[in-house]
Coordinates of C-alpha atoms in Angstrom, one line a residue:
X1 CA -25.4 17.1 -11.1
X2 CA -23.2 14.5 -9.4
X3 CA -24.0 13.9 -5.7
X4 CA -21.0 14.8 -3.5
X5 CA -22.7 13.6 -0.3
X6 CA -20.5 11.1 1.4
X7 CA -21.0 8.3 3.8
X8 CA -17.5 7.2 4.9
X9 CA -17.3 4.3 7.4
X10 CA -20.9 5.0 8.4
X11 CA -20.1 8.8 8.9
X12 CA -22.2 11.2 6.8
X13 CA -21.0 14.5 5.4
X14 CA -22.2 16.8 2.6
X15 CA -19.0 16.3 0.7
X16 CA -15.9 14.1 0.9
X17 CA -13.5 16.9 1.9
X18 CA -12.4 16.8 5.5
X19 CA -9.7 18.7 7.3
X20 CA -7.0 16.5 8.6
X21 CA -6.0 16.4 12.3
X22 CA -3.5 19.3 12.5
X23 CA -3.2 23.0 13.6
X24 CA -6.3 24.0 11.4
X25 CA -8.5 21.8 13.6
X26 CA -7.1 22.7 17.0
X27 CA -10.0 24.8 18.3
X28 CA -13.6 25.7 17.9
X29 CA -12.9 29.0 16.2
X30 CA -11.0 27.4 13.3
X31 CA -13.5 24.6 12.8
X32 CA -16.4 26.9 12.7
X33 CA -14.6 29.0 10.0
X34 CA -13.9 25.8 8.1
X35 CA -17.5 24.7 8.1
X36 CA -18.7 28.1 7.1
X37 CA -16.3 27.9 4.1
X38 CA -17.8 24.5 3.1
X39 CA -15.7 21.7 4.5
X40 CA -17.7 18.5 4.9
X41 CA -15.9 17.4 8.0
X42 CA -13.0 17.7 10.3
X43 CA -10.7 15.4 12.3
X44 CA -10.1 17.4 15.5
X45 CA -6.4 17.9 16.3
X46 CA -5.1 15.0 18.4
X47 CA -6.2 14.9 22.0
X48 CA -4.2 13.3 24.8
X49 CA -4.4 12.9 28.5
X50 CA -4.0 15.8 30.9
X51 CA -1.7 17.4 31.9
X52 CA -1.5 19.1 28.5
X53 CA 1.5 18.7 26.1
X54 CA 4.1 21.5 26.1
X55 CA 5.0 22.6 22.5
X56 CA 8.1 24.6 21.6
X57 CA 7.7 28.3 21.6
X58 CA 9.6 29.0 18.4
X59 CA 9.8 27.8 14.9
X60 CA 7.7 24.6 14.5
X61 CA 7.5 24.6 10.7
X62 CA 9.8 24.8 7.8
X63 CA 9.1 24.6 4.0
X64 CA 10.8 23.4 0.9
X65 CA 10.2 25.8 -2.0
X66 CA 10.8 25.7 -5.7
X67 CA 12.8 28.5 -7.3
X68 CA 9.6 30.7 -7.6
X69 CA 8.7 30.1 -3.9
X70 CA 6.0 27.6 -4.8
X71 CA 5.7 25.3 -1.7
X72 CA 6.8 21.8 -2.5
X73 CA 7.0 20.3 0.9
X74 CA 6.3 21.2 4.5
X75 CA 7.9 20.0 7.7
X76 CA 6.6 20.4 11.3
X77 CA 7.8 19.5 14.8
X78 CA 4.6 20.4 16.5
X79 CA 3.1 17.9 18.9
X80 CA -0.5 17.0 19.6
X81 CA -2.8 19.7 21.1
X82 CA -1.4 21.7 24.0
X83 CA -4.9 22.8 25.1
X84 CA -6.6 21.2 28.2
X85 CA -8.6 18.1 27.4
X86 CA -11.8 19.4 29.1
X87 CA -11.7 22.6 27.0
X88 CA -11.3 20.6 23.7
X89 CA -14.1 18.2 24.6
X90 CA -16.5 21.1 25.4
X91 CA -15.7 22.8 22.1
X92 CA -16.2 19.6 20.2
X93 CA -19.6 19.2 21.9
X94 CA -20.7 22.7 20.9
X95 CA -19.4 22.4 17.3
X96 CA -21.3 19.1 16.7
X97 CA -24.4 20.6 18.2
X98 CA -24.3 23.6 15.9
X99 CA -23.3 21.7 12.8
X100 CA -25.0 18.3 13.0
X101 CA -24.7 17.7 9.3
X102 CA -20.9 17.9 9.3
X103 CA -18.6 15.1 10.2
X104 CA -16.7 15.6 13.4
X105 CA -14.1 12.9 14.2
X106 CA -11.7 13.2 17.1
X107 CA -8.1 12.2 16.8
X108 CA -6.7 10.4 19.9
X109 CA -3.3 9.5 21.2
X110 CA -2.7 8.2 24.7
X111 CA -0.1 5.7 26.1
X112 CA -0.4 2.2 24.8
X113 CA -2.1 1.0 28.0
X114 CA -5.7 -0.3 28.1
X115 CA -6.6 1.8 31.1
X116 CA -5.7 5.0 29.3
X117 CA -7.9 4.2 26.3
X118 CA -10.7 3.0 28.6
X119 CA -10.6 6.3 30.4
X120 CA -10.6 8.7 27.5
X121 CA -13.0 7.0 25.1
X122 CA -16.3 7.6 27.1
X123 CA -15.4 11.3 27.5
X124 CA -14.9 11.7 23.8
X125 CA -18.1 9.7 23.0
X126 CA -20.1 12.0 25.3
X127 CA -19.4 15.0 23.0
X128 CA -21.7 13.5 20.3
X129 CA -18.8 13.3 17.8
X130 CA -19.1 10.8 14.9
X131 CA -16.0 8.8 15.4
X132 CA -12.4 8.6 16.6
X133 CA -9.2 8.5 14.6
X134 CA -6.3 6.6 16.3
X135 CA -3.1 8.6 15.6
X136 CA -0.6 5.8 15.0
X137 CA 1.5 8.0 12.7
X138 CA 3.2 10.9 14.4
X139 CA 6.9 10.4 13.7
X140 CA 8.3 13.0 16.1
X141 CA 8.0 13.9 19.8
X142 CA 5.2 11.5 20.7
X143 CA 7.0 8.5 19.2
X144 CA 9.9 9.0 21.6
X145 CA 7.3 8.6 24.3
X146 CA 6.0 5.2 23.0
X147 CA 3.1 6.6 21.1
X148 CA 2.3 7.7 17.5
X149 CA 4.6 6.0 15.0
X150 CA 6.1 3.8 17.7
X151 CA 2.7 2.1 17.9
X152 CA 2.0 2.3 14.1
X153 CA 5.2 0.5 13.3
X154 CA 4.1 -2.6 15.2
X155 CA 1.1 -4.4 13.7
X156 CA 0.4 -6.3 16.9
X157 CA 0.0 -3.0 18.9
X158 CA -2.3 -1.6 16.2
X159 CA -4.6 -4.6 16.4
X160 CA -4.5 -4.6 20.2
X161 CA -5.4 -0.9 20.6
X162 CA -8.0 -1.0 17.9
X163 CA -9.7 -3.9 19.8
X164 CA -9.7 -1.8 23.0
X165 CA -11.3 1.1 21.2
X166 CA -14.0 -1.1 19.6
X167 CA -14.7 -2.7 23.0
X168 CA -14.9 0.5 25.1
X169 CA -16.7 2.7 22.5
X170 CA -19.6 2.6 20.1
X171 CA -18.0 5.2 17.9
X172 CA -16.6 4.5 14.4
X173 CA -12.9 3.8 14.6
X174 CA -10.5 5.1 11.9
X175 CA -6.9 4.0 12.2
X176 CA -4.4 6.6 10.9
X177 CA -1.3 4.8 9.5
X178 CA 2.3 5.8 9.4
X179 CA 4.2 5.8 6.1
X180 CA 7.4 5.2 8.1
X181 CA 7.2 1.5 7.5
X182 CA 8.4 -1.0 4.9
X183 CA 5.0 -2.6 3.9
X184 CA 1.9 -0.5 4.5
X185 CA -0.3 -3.5 4.0
X186 CA 0.8 -5.1 7.3
X187 CA -0.5 -2.3 9.6
X188 CA -3.7 -2.0 7.5
X189 CA -4.4 -5.7 7.9
X190 CA -3.7 -5.4 11.6
X191 CA -6.2 -2.6 11.9
X192 CA -8.8 -4.7 10.1
X193 CA -8.2 -7.6 12.4
X194 CA -8.7 -5.3 15.3
X195 CA -12.1 -4.3 14.0
X196 CA -11.3 -0.9 12.5
X197 CA -14.1 0.7 10.5
X198 CA -11.6 2.4 8.2
X199 CA -8.0 3.5 7.8
X200 CA -6.6 6.9 7.0
X201 CA -3.2 7.5 5.3
X202 CA -0.6 8.8 5.1
X203 CA 0.6 10.5 8.2
X204 CA 3.7 12.6 7.9
X205 CA 7.1 11.2 6.8
X206 CA 10.1 11.3 9.1
X207 CA 12.4 14.0 7.8
X208 CA 14.9 16.8 8.2
X209 CA 14.0 19.4 5.6
X210 CA 17.2 21.3 5.4
X211 CA 20.2 23.0 7.0
X212 CA 20.9 26.6 7.7
X213 CA 24.3 26.8 6.2
X214 CA 25.2 30.1 7.8
X215 CA 24.8 28.7 11.3
X216 CA 25.1 25.0 10.5
X217 CA 21.8 24.2 12.3
X218 CA 19.0 22.1 10.9
X219 CA 15.6 23.7 10.1
X220 CA 13.5 24.4 12.0
X221 CA 15.6 25.0 15.0
X222 CA 14.7 26.5 18.4
X223 CA 17.8 28.2 19.7
X224 CA 20.8 26.0 19.1
X225 CA 19.0 22.7 18.5
X226 CA 16.4 21.2 16.2
X227 CA 14.7 17.8 15.7
X228 CA 13.5 15.5 13.0
X229 CA 9.9 16.3 12.1
X230 CA 7.0 15.2 9.9
X231 CA 7.1 15.9 6.1
X232 CA 3.9 16.6 4.1
X233 CA 2.6 18.7 1.2
X234 CA 2.6 18.2 -2.6
X235 CA 5.9 16.3 -2.5
X236 CA 4.5 13.3 -0.6
X237 CA 1.5 12.8 -2.9
X238 CA 3.1 10.1 -5.0
X239 CA 4.1 8.1 -1.9
X240 CA 0.6 8.5 -0.4
X241 CA -1.1 7.4 -3.6
X242 CA 1.0 4.3 -3.8
X243 CA 0.2 3.3 -0.2
X244 CA -3.5 4.0 -0.7
X245 CA -3.5 1.8 -3.8
X246 CA -1.5 -0.9 -2.1
X247 CA -4.2 -1.2 0.6
X248 CA -7.1 -1.0 -1.9
X249 CA -5.5 -3.7 -4.1
X250 CA -4.7 -6.1 -1.2
X251 CA -7.2 -8.9 -1.0
X252 CA -7.2 -8.8 2.8
X253 CA -8.1 -5.1 3.0
X254 CA -9.8 -4.4 -0.3
X255 CA -13.2 -3.7 1.3
X256 CA -11.7 -1.6 4.1
X257 CA -12.7 2.1 3.7
X258 CA -9.7 4.4 3.1
X259 CA -9.4 8.1 3.9
X260 CA -6.8 9.5 1.5
X261 CA -4.2 12.0 2.9
X262 CA -1.0 13.4 1.5
X263 CA -0.4 16.4 -0.7
X264 CA -4.0 17.0 -1.8
X265 CA -4.2 20.6 -3.1
X266 CA -6.6 20.6 -6.0
X267 CA -9.8 18.7 -7.1
X268 CA -7.6 16.8 -9.5
X269 CA -5.5 15.5 -6.6
X270 CA -8.7 14.5 -4.8
X271 CA -10.1 12.7 -7.9
X272 CA -6.8 10.7 -8.3
X273 CA -7.0 9.5 -4.7
X274 CA -10.6 8.5 -5.2
X275 CA -9.8 6.7 -8.4
X276 CA -7.1 4.8 -6.5
X277 CA -9.6 3.6 -3.8
X278 CA -10.0 6.4 -1.3
X279 CA -13.6 6.9 0.0
X280 CA -12.9 10.5 1.2
X281 CA -10.1 13.0 1.5
X282 CA -8.3 14.8 4.3
X283 CA -6.4 18.0 3.6
X284 CA -4.0 20.0 5.8
X285 CA -0.9 21.6 4.1
X286 CA -2.9 23.1 1.3
X287 CA -5.1 24.9 3.8
X288 CA -2.1 26.1 5.8
X289 CA -0.8 27.5 2.5
X290 CA -4.0 29.0 1.0
X291 CA -6.7 29.1 3.6
X292 CA -10.0 27.4 4.1
X293 CA -11.8 28.7 1.0
X294 CA -9.8 26.4 -1.3
X295 CA -12.5 23.8 -0.6
X296 CA -14.9 25.7 -2.8
X297 CA -12.7 25.1 -5.9
X298 CA -12.3 21.5 -4.8
X299 CA -16.0 21.0 -4.6
X300 CA -16.8 22.7 -7.9
X301 CA -13.9 21.0 -9.7
X302 CA -14.8 17.5 -8.5
X303 CA -18.5 18.0 -9.2
X304 CA -17.8 19.2 -12.8
X305 CA -15.4 16.3 -13.4
X306 CA -17.9 13.7 -12.2
X307 CA -20.6 15.3 -14.4
X308 CA -18.3 15.3 -17.4
X309 CA -17.4 11.6 -16.9
X310 CA -21.0 10.6 -16.3
X311 CA -20.4 9.5 -12.7
X312 CA -23.5 10.1 -10.5
X313 CA -21.5 10.1 -7.2
X314 CA -18.1 9.9 -5.6
X315 CA -18.5 6.2 -5.0
X316 CA -19.0 5.7 -8.8
X317 CA -15.4 6.9 -9.3
X318 CA -13.8 5.1 -6.3
X319 CA -11.2 2.5 -7.4
X320 CA -11.7 3.0 -11.1
X321 CA -7.9 3.3 -11.7
X322 CA -7.0 0.2 -9.7
X323 CA -7.3 -2.3 -12.5
X324 CA -4.5 -0.4 -14.3
X325 CA -2.0 -1.2 -11.5
X326 CA -0.1 -4.4 -11.9
X327 CA 3.2 -5.8 -10.7
X328 CA 6.1 -5.1 -13.1
X329 CA 6.3 -8.7 -14.3
X330 CA 2.8 -8.2 -15.7
X331 CA 3.6 -5.2 -17.9
X332 CA 3.1 -5.6 -21.7
X333 CA 6.5 -5.7 -23.5
X334 CA 4.7 -5.8 -26.9
X335 CA 3.6 -2.2 -26.4
X336 CA 5.8 0.3 -28.3
X337 CA 5.9 4.1 -27.9
X338 CA 8.0 6.7 -29.7
X339 CA 8.5 10.4 -28.9
X340 CA 7.3 13.0 -31.4
X341 CA 8.3 16.7 -31.4
X342 CA 5.6 19.2 -32.6
X343 CA 7.9 21.7 -34.5
X344 CA 5.2 24.4 -34.4
X345 CA 5.3 24.4 -30.6
X346 CA 9.0 23.9 -30.1
X347 CA 10.9 26.9 -28.7
X348 CA 14.3 25.4 -29.5
X349 CA 15.5 25.4 -25.9
X350 CA 17.3 22.1 -26.5
X351 CA 16.6 20.6 -23.1
X352 CA 15.2 17.4 -24.7
X353 CA 18.4 16.9 -26.7
X354 CA 20.7 17.6 -23.7
X355 CA 19.0 15.1 -21.4
X356 CA 18.6 12.4 -24.0
X357 CA 22.2 12.8 -25.2
X358 CA 23.7 12.9 -21.8
X359 CA 21.5 10.5 -19.8
X360 CA 19.4 8.4 -22.1
X361 CA 19.5 6.9 -25.5
X362 CA 21.0 9.6 -27.8
X363 CA 17.7 9.6 -29.8
X364 CA 17.3 13.3 -30.5
X365 CA 19.4 15.0 -33.1
X366 CA 20.3 18.7 -33.0
X367 CA 21.0 20.7 -36.2
X368 CA 21.2 24.4 -37.0
X369 CA 20.0 26.0 -40.2
X370 CA 19.2 29.5 -39.4
X371 CA 17.6 28.3 -36.1
X372 CA 18.1 25.2 -34.0
X373 CA 16.1 22.2 -34.9
X374 CA 15.6 19.0 -32.9
X375 CA 14.2 15.8 -34.2
X376 CA 13.6 12.3 -32.7
X377 CA 15.4 9.4 -34.3
X378 CA 12.8 6.7 -34.1
X379 CA 15.3 4.0 -34.6
X380 CA 17.0 4.9 -31.3
X381 CA 13.9 6.0 -29.2
X382 CA 12.7 3.6 -26.6
X383 CA 9.7 5.8 -25.5
X384 CA 11.1 6.4 -22.0
X385 CA 9.2 9.7 -21.7
X386 CA 12.2 11.7 -20.3
X387 CA 12.0 14.3 -23.1
X388 CA 8.3 14.7 -22.5
X389 CA 9.0 15.2 -18.8
X390 CA 11.6 17.9 -19.1
X391 CA 10.1 19.9 -22.0
X392 CA 8.8 23.3 -20.7
X393 CA 6.0 23.5 -23.4
X394 CA 2.9 21.4 -22.7
X395 CA 2.1 19.0 -25.5
X396 CA 5.2 20.0 -27.5
X397 CA 6.6 16.5 -27.2
X398 CA 4.2 13.5 -27.0
X399 CA 4.4 9.8 -27.3
X400 CA 2.8 8.0 -30.1
X401 CA 1.9 4.3 -29.9
X402 CA 2.9 2.0 -32.8
X403 CA 0.0 -0.1 -34.0
X404 CA 0.3 -3.9 -34.5
X405 CA 1.9 -4.6 -37.9
X406 CA 4.0 -1.5 -37.9
X407 CA 7.8 -1.8 -38.0
X408 CA 9.7 -0.8 -34.8
X409 CA 12.7 0.9 -36.5
X410 CA 14.8 0.3 -33.3
X411 CA 14.5 -3.5 -33.6
X412 CA 13.5 -3.9 -37.2
X413 CA 10.6 -6.2 -36.1
X414 CA 6.9 -5.9 -36.7
X415 CA 4.9 -4.8 -33.6
X416 CA 2.8 -7.8 -32.5
X417 CA -0.7 -7.6 -31.1
X418 CA -0.9 -6.5 -27.5
X419 CA -0.7 -9.9 -25.8
X420 CA 0.6 -12.0 -28.7
X421 CA 2.6 -15.0 -27.6
X422 CA 1.7 -14.3 -23.9
X423 CA 2.4 -17.9 -22.9
X424 CA 6.1 -17.4 -23.6
X425 CA 6.2 -13.6 -22.9
X426 CA 9.2 -12.6 -20.8
X427 CA 7.0 -10.8 -18.3
X428 CA 4.5 -13.6 -17.9
X429 CA 5.4 -15.2 -14.5
X430 CA 3.9 -18.6 -15.7
X431 CA 5.8 -18.5 -19.0
X432 CA 8.0 -21.5 -19.8
X433 CA 11.6 -20.5 -20.3
X434 CA 14.6 -22.5 -21.4

């Protein structure tokens, strides 16, 4: 059996699945239920200085759904905890005392002033928690007050505050990064320079999720007004994975532990993040959609996958997909794929033909002899994968790779070996060109 026990940035937990700092980790009651369900750790909802924050009393969330009401994305305008600091600290102390084997990390956000961090860090450390996560990602509400993403978008501020936290506390310091930035590597490098023990990403993406067309108000709205919020859920997973991989690939941050966040709903999502360099996972939207017990499927699924692949631990999978990521100019132009339709599986819906005819390479013919029939013209197909992507039947359309020596009917040329003539290859940045 694969060992799911995790040591992330020096913090141990029985599995790599943590709850992200959010409403599900706002109080002792929720966290105890989460640990009973099997979560390996939590990041307590972001604490700030007293007096407590005042949240809106009205819609704080809005969702983007598919046609069948499947949740695609989630938007929130909720701020950090609105519960008193002393109450949160006492609850954190009790939780850690009762569950010593679980990771308890406390998210923090206070003004970008040394005195504020110096004041709150000893109080948090006194709870016995395992670490702090610096919330440099909130794109709404707090950023207007000079905190959250307002700090996370300035690498110099990230480095400065991280240094304060390492100076005034012995706790492990995780820096939570905002995706609302051009190059995610810059804040990650700043966190490392400041002495961060790890980074976590992504926080939510600045967004307006929709408009109520009956009343011409944005969603969510409280009364007659609304505000931009933070976007999360399955829709942000590709963005999160790219940013995780960028940090894991960067020579300056390659050894910096990464906690992966963003659209993780299943064990497969988790495995993908780990393969791209994440050392553990944080989950929020999926829990707010399905409840705490989804972690059991995540644990079972990841464990079975690791066993099937022969990986003894989560660390054995970490970063395994990174070598497959290269810049575009390093892609192999000698590789040739062609689409193939399995006629036994085809339901004759015609979607492949329509999209190829209208928007791609006119490589799929449509004929009718008793029933509709669709066929790929290999001489026109460029292997773009659009037909595979829109086909409603799994495995009905697949791509086949032409072997070296076969004729590419589109060009009439033999397919060369994978990296033949690489010294003059158009994608080789060192190739000599006329």
